[in-house]
């Protein structure tokens, strides 16, 4: 049992290390940071959520609010380049996930519309068949 837990922890550590290596290899610029800042600052629901978390004492939310208020160079200096890269990476990953969900939602909406059309067609066919059966019964 203990060896299984240790293996899982080592595997998780290895995956985390691979993610950090990937992030380290990515080159982000001040413009990436600015795009991320703009997204956060223009999203009122997200700002509200982050502010509420900060008010509840969430250190990550408090740090994020401060990072979003800083210039790129100052944020890198205060929080470290790796932390800023992780934040920008997370932002881009969340956009990718959101885009995939939007596409999936669109596909599901199209499928639902198709099913509604099929349902209407079958309802008409059933009514037509019922009329035929009723007319045959009356003969």
PDB file of C-alpha atoms in Angstrom:
ATOM      1  CA  UNK A   1       0.000   0.000   0.000  1.00  0.00           C
ATOM      2  CA  UNK A   2       2.728   2.452   1.014  1.00  0.00           C
ATOM      3  CA  UNK A   3       4.774   1.646  -2.081  1.00  0.00           C
ATOM      4  CA  UNK A   4       1.730   2.427  -4.243  1.00  0.00           C
ATOM      5  CA  UNK A   5       1.334   5.825  -2.580  1.00  0.00           C
ATOM      6  CA  UNK A   6       5.040   6.563  -3.003  1.00  0.00           C
ATOM      7  CA  UNK A   7       4.866   5.547  -6.668  1.00  0.00           C
ATOM      8  CA  UNK A   8       1.846   7.825  -7.199  1.00  0.00           C
ATOM      9  CA  UNK A   9       3.663  10.698  -5.498  1.00  0.00           C
ATOM     10  CA  UNK A  10       6.768  10.135  -7.634  1.00  0.00           C
ATOM     11  CA  UNK A  11       4.612   9.964 -10.762  1.00  0.00           C
ATOM     12  CA  UNK A  12       2.834  13.190  -9.800  1.00  0.00           C
ATOM     13  CA  UNK A  13       6.184  14.838  -9.078  1.00  0.00           C
ATOM     14  CA  UNK A  14       7.510  13.677 -12.441  1.00  0.00           C
ATOM     15  CA  UNK A  15       4.448  15.054 -14.254  1.00  0.00           C
ATOM     16  CA  UNK A  16       4.772  18.350 -12.384  1.00  0.00           C
ATOM     17  CA  UNK A  17       8.470  18.526 -13.271  1.00  0.00           C
ATOM     18  CA  UNK A  18       7.630  17.892 -16.944  1.00  0.00           C
ATOM     19  CA  UNK A  19       5.079  20.711 -16.868  1.00  0.00           C
ATOM     20  CA  UNK A  20       7.654  23.067 -15.325  1.00  0.00           C
ATOM     21  CA  UNK A  21      10.212  22.070 -17.958  1.00  0.00           C
ATOM     22  CA  UNK A  22       7.673  22.787 -20.675  1.00  0.00           C
ATOM     23  CA  UNK A  23       6.869  26.164 -19.122  1.00  0.00           C
ATOM     24  CA  UNK A  24      10.565  26.999 -18.796  1.00  0.00           C
ATOM     25  CA  UNK A  25      11.057  26.314 -22.499  1.00  0.00           C
ATOM     26  CA  UNK A  26       8.265  28.709 -23.494  1.00  0.00           C
ATOM     27  CA  UNK A  27       9.236  32.296 -24.145  1.00  0.00           C
ATOM     28  CA  UNK A  28       6.619  34.765 -23.030  1.00  0.00           C
ATOM     29  CA  UNK A  29       6.894  38.458 -23.599  1.00  0.00           C
ATOM     30  CA  UNK A  30       5.562  41.615 -22.057  1.00  0.00           C
ATOM     31  CA  UNK A  31       2.791  41.579 -24.657  1.00  0.00           C
ATOM     32  CA  UNK A  32       1.646  38.130 -23.423  1.00  0.00           C
ATOM     33  CA  UNK A  33       1.550  39.534 -19.903  1.00  0.00           C
ATOM     34  CA  UNK A  34      -0.397  42.589 -21.081  1.00  0.00           C
ATOM     35  CA  UNK A  35      -2.924  40.429 -22.950  1.00  0.00           C
ATOM     36  CA  UNK A  36      -3.436  38.355 -19.805  1.00  0.00           C
ATOM     37  CA  UNK A  37      -3.806  41.491 -17.654  1.00  0.00           C
ATOM     38  CA  UNK A  38      -6.340  42.935 -20.059  1.00  0.00           C
ATOM     39  CA  UNK A  39      -8.374  39.725 -20.026  1.00  0.00           C
ATOM     40  CA  UNK A  40      -8.493  39.614 -16.223  1.00  0.00           C
ATOM     41  CA  UNK A  41      -9.149  43.331 -15.853  1.00  0.00           C
ATOM     42  CA  UNK A  42     -11.993  43.357 -18.401  1.00  0.00           C
ATOM     43  CA  UNK A  43     -13.735  40.277 -16.992  1.00  0.00           C
ATOM     44  CA  UNK A  44     -15.922  41.639 -14.175  1.00  0.00           C
ATOM     45  CA  UNK A  45     -17.172  38.209 -13.039  1.00  0.00           C
ATOM     46  CA  UNK A  46     -13.628  36.925 -12.766  1.00  0.00           C
ATOM     47  CA  UNK A  47     -12.530  40.064 -10.908  1.00  0.00           C
ATOM     48  CA  UNK A  48     -15.396  39.651  -8.466  1.00  0.00           C
ATOM     49  CA  UNK A  49     -14.466  36.018  -7.831  1.00  0.00           C
ATOM     50  CA  UNK A  50     -10.782  36.837  -7.303  1.00  0.00           C
ATOM     51  CA  UNK A  51     -11.636  39.763  -5.011  1.00  0.00           C
ATOM     52  CA  UNK A  52     -13.969  37.598  -2.922  1.00  0.00           C
ATOM     53  CA  UNK A  53     -11.261  34.956  -2.559  1.00  0.00           C
ATOM     54  CA  UNK A  54      -8.732  37.621  -1.563  1.00  0.00           C
ATOM     55  CA  UNK A  55     -11.153  39.019   1.028  1.00  0.00           C
ATOM     56  CA  UNK A  56     -11.495  35.502   2.455  1.00  0.00           C
ATOM     57  CA  UNK A  57      -7.730  35.426   2.940  1.00  0.00           C
ATOM     58  CA  UNK A  58      -6.687  33.455  -0.146  1.00  0.00           C
ATOM     59  CA  UNK A  59      -3.015  34.376  -0.627  1.00  0.00           C
ATOM     60  CA  UNK A  60      -2.980  33.284  -4.276  1.00  0.00           C
ATOM     61  CA  UNK A  61      -5.909  35.595  -5.065  1.00  0.00           C
ATOM     62  CA  UNK A  62      -4.238  38.468  -3.206  1.00  0.00           C
ATOM     63  CA  UNK A  63      -1.000  37.883  -5.119  1.00  0.00           C
ATOM     64  CA  UNK A  64      -2.873  37.682  -8.415  1.00  0.00           C
ATOM     65  CA  UNK A  65      -4.557  41.025  -7.770  1.00  0.00           C
ATOM     66  CA  UNK A  66      -1.171  42.563  -7.078  1.00  0.00           C
ATOM     67  CA  UNK A  67       0.471  40.917 -10.101  1.00  0.00           C
ATOM     68  CA  UNK A  68      -2.287  42.213 -12.366  1.00  0.00           C
ATOM     69  CA  UNK A  69      -1.668  45.737 -11.091  1.00  0.00           C
ATOM     70  CA  UNK A  70       2.091  45.604 -11.727  1.00  0.00           C
ATOM     71  CA  UNK A  71       4.072  46.187 -14.875  1.00  0.00           C
ATOM     72  CA  UNK A  72       5.671  43.117 -16.442  1.00  0.00           C
ATOM     73  CA  UNK A  73       9.218  43.855 -15.248  1.00  0.00           C
ATOM     74  CA  UNK A  74       8.107  44.601 -11.689  1.00  0.00           C
ATOM     75  CA  UNK A  75       5.934  41.474 -11.553  1.00  0.00           C
ATOM     76  CA  UNK A  76       8.884  39.359 -12.760  1.00  0.00           C
ATOM     77  CA  UNK A  77      11.185  40.948 -10.203  1.00  0.00           C
ATOM     78  CA  UNK A  78       8.804  40.613  -7.260  1.00  0.00           C
ATOM     79  CA  UNK A  79       7.280  37.186  -7.985  1.00  0.00           C
ATOM     80  CA  UNK A  80       9.937  35.625 -10.176  1.00  0.00           C
ATOM     81  CA  UNK A  81       9.956  34.854 -13.875  1.00  0.00           C
ATOM     82  CA  UNK A  82       8.851  31.253 -13.335  1.00  0.00           C
ATOM     83  CA  UNK A  83       5.748  32.313 -11.372  1.00  0.00           C
ATOM     84  CA  UNK A  84       4.762  34.809 -14.064  1.00  0.00           C
ATOM     85  CA  UNK A  85       5.354  32.198 -16.790  1.00  0.00           C
ATOM     86  CA  UNK A  86       3.130  29.726 -14.923  1.00  0.00           C
ATOM     87  CA  UNK A  87       0.422  32.360 -14.650  1.00  0.00           C
ATOM     88  CA  UNK A  88       0.581  33.246 -18.361  1.00  0.00           C
ATOM     89  CA  UNK A  89       0.731  29.549 -19.298  1.00  0.00           C
ATOM     90  CA  UNK A  90      -2.356  28.867 -17.152  1.00  0.00           C
ATOM     91  CA  UNK A  91      -4.158  31.764 -18.783  1.00  0.00           C
ATOM     92  CA  UNK A  92      -3.462  30.453 -22.292  1.00  0.00           C
ATOM     93  CA  UNK A  93      -4.380  26.886 -21.278  1.00  0.00           C
ATOM     94  CA  UNK A  94      -7.682  28.064 -19.794  1.00  0.00           C
ATOM     95  CA  UNK A  95      -8.484  29.895 -23.038  1.00  0.00           C
ATOM     96  CA  UNK A  96      -7.765  26.708 -24.976  1.00  0.00           C
ATOM     97  CA  UNK A  97     -10.029  24.702 -22.684  1.00  0.00           C
ATOM     98  CA  UNK A  98     -12.742  27.355 -22.922  1.00  0.00           C
ATOM     99  CA  UNK A  99     -12.494  27.288 -26.720  1.00  0.00           C
ATOM    100  CA  UNK A 100     -12.845  23.487 -26.722  1.00  0.00           C
ATOM    101  CA  UNK A 101     -15.922  23.698 -24.495  1.00  0.00           C
ATOM    102  CA  UNK A 102     -17.414  26.367 -26.753  1.00  0.00           C
ATOM    103  CA  UNK A 103     -16.869  24.135 -29.787  1.00  0.00           C
ATOM    104  CA  UNK A 104     -18.317  21.155 -27.955  1.00  0.00           C
ATOM    105  CA  UNK A 105     -21.313  23.231 -26.881  1.00  0.00           C
ATOM    106  CA  UNK A 106     -21.816  24.388 -30.453  1.00  0.00           C
ATOM    107  CA  UNK A 107     -21.624  20.788 -31.700  1.00  0.00           C
ATOM    108  CA  UNK A 108     -24.131  19.694 -29.073  1.00  0.00           C
ATOM    109  CA  UNK A 109     -26.485  22.546 -30.017  1.00  0.00           C
ATOM    110  CA  UNK A 110     -26.316  21.504 -33.679  1.00  0.00           C
ATOM    111  CA  UNK A 111     -26.976  17.877 -32.735  1.00  0.00           C
ATOM    112  CA  UNK A 112     -29.923  18.936 -30.572  1.00  0.00           C
ATOM    113  CA  UNK A 113     -31.373  20.972 -33.446  1.00  0.00           C
ATOM    114  CA  UNK A 114     -31.003  17.956 -35.730  1.00  0.00           C
ATOM    115  CA  UNK A 115     -32.739  15.714 -33.192  1.00  0.00           C
ATOM    116  CA  UNK A 116     -35.592  18.216 -32.858  1.00  0.00           C
ATOM    117  CA  UNK A 117     -36.099  18.166 -36.624  1.00  0.00           C
ATOM    118  CA  UNK A 118     -36.062  14.376 -36.634  1.00  0.00           C
ATOM    119  CA  UNK A 119     -38.582  14.341 -33.784  1.00  0.00           C
ATOM    120  CA  UNK A 120     -40.937  16.655 -35.713  1.00  0.00           C
ATOM    121  CA  UNK A 121     -40.608  14.468 -38.808  1.00  0.00           C
ATOM    122  CA  UNK A 122     -41.371  11.289 -36.864  1.00  0.00           C
ATOM    123  CA  UNK A 123     -44.309  12.943 -35.088  1.00  0.00           C
ATOM    124  CA  UNK A 124     -45.789  13.873 -38.491  1.00  0.00           C
ATOM    125  CA  UNK A 125     -45.193  10.342 -39.768  1.00  0.00           C
ATOM    126  CA  UNK A 126     -46.843   8.847 -36.680  1.00  0.00           C
ATOM    127  CA  UNK A 127     -49.883  11.122 -37.120  1.00  0.00           C
ATOM    128  CA  UNK A 128     -50.092  10.166 -40.782  1.00  0.00           C
ATOM    129  CA  UNK A 129     -49.828   6.454 -39.933  1.00  0.00           C
ATOM    130  CA  UNK A 130     -52.440   6.869 -37.197  1.00  0.00           C
ATOM    131  CA  UNK A 131     -54.847   8.472 -39.675  1.00  0.00           C
ATOM    132  CA  UNK A 132     -54.297   5.588 -42.088  1.00  0.00           C
ATOM    133  CA  UNK A 133     -54.907   3.043 -39.339  1.00  0.00           C
ATOM    134  CA  UNK A 134     -58.034   4.902 -38.171  1.00  0.00           C
ATOM    135  CA  UNK A 135     -59.393   5.032 -41.725  1.00  0.00           C
ATOM    136  CA  UNK A 136     -58.745   1.300 -42.171  1.00  0.00           C
ATOM    137  CA  UNK A 137     -60.518   0.569 -38.897  1.00  0.00           C
ATOM    138  CA  UNK A 138     -63.571   2.537 -40.015  1.00  0.00           C
ATOM    139  CA  UNK A 139     -63.980   0.525 -43.232  1.00  0.00           C
TER     140      UNK A 139
END
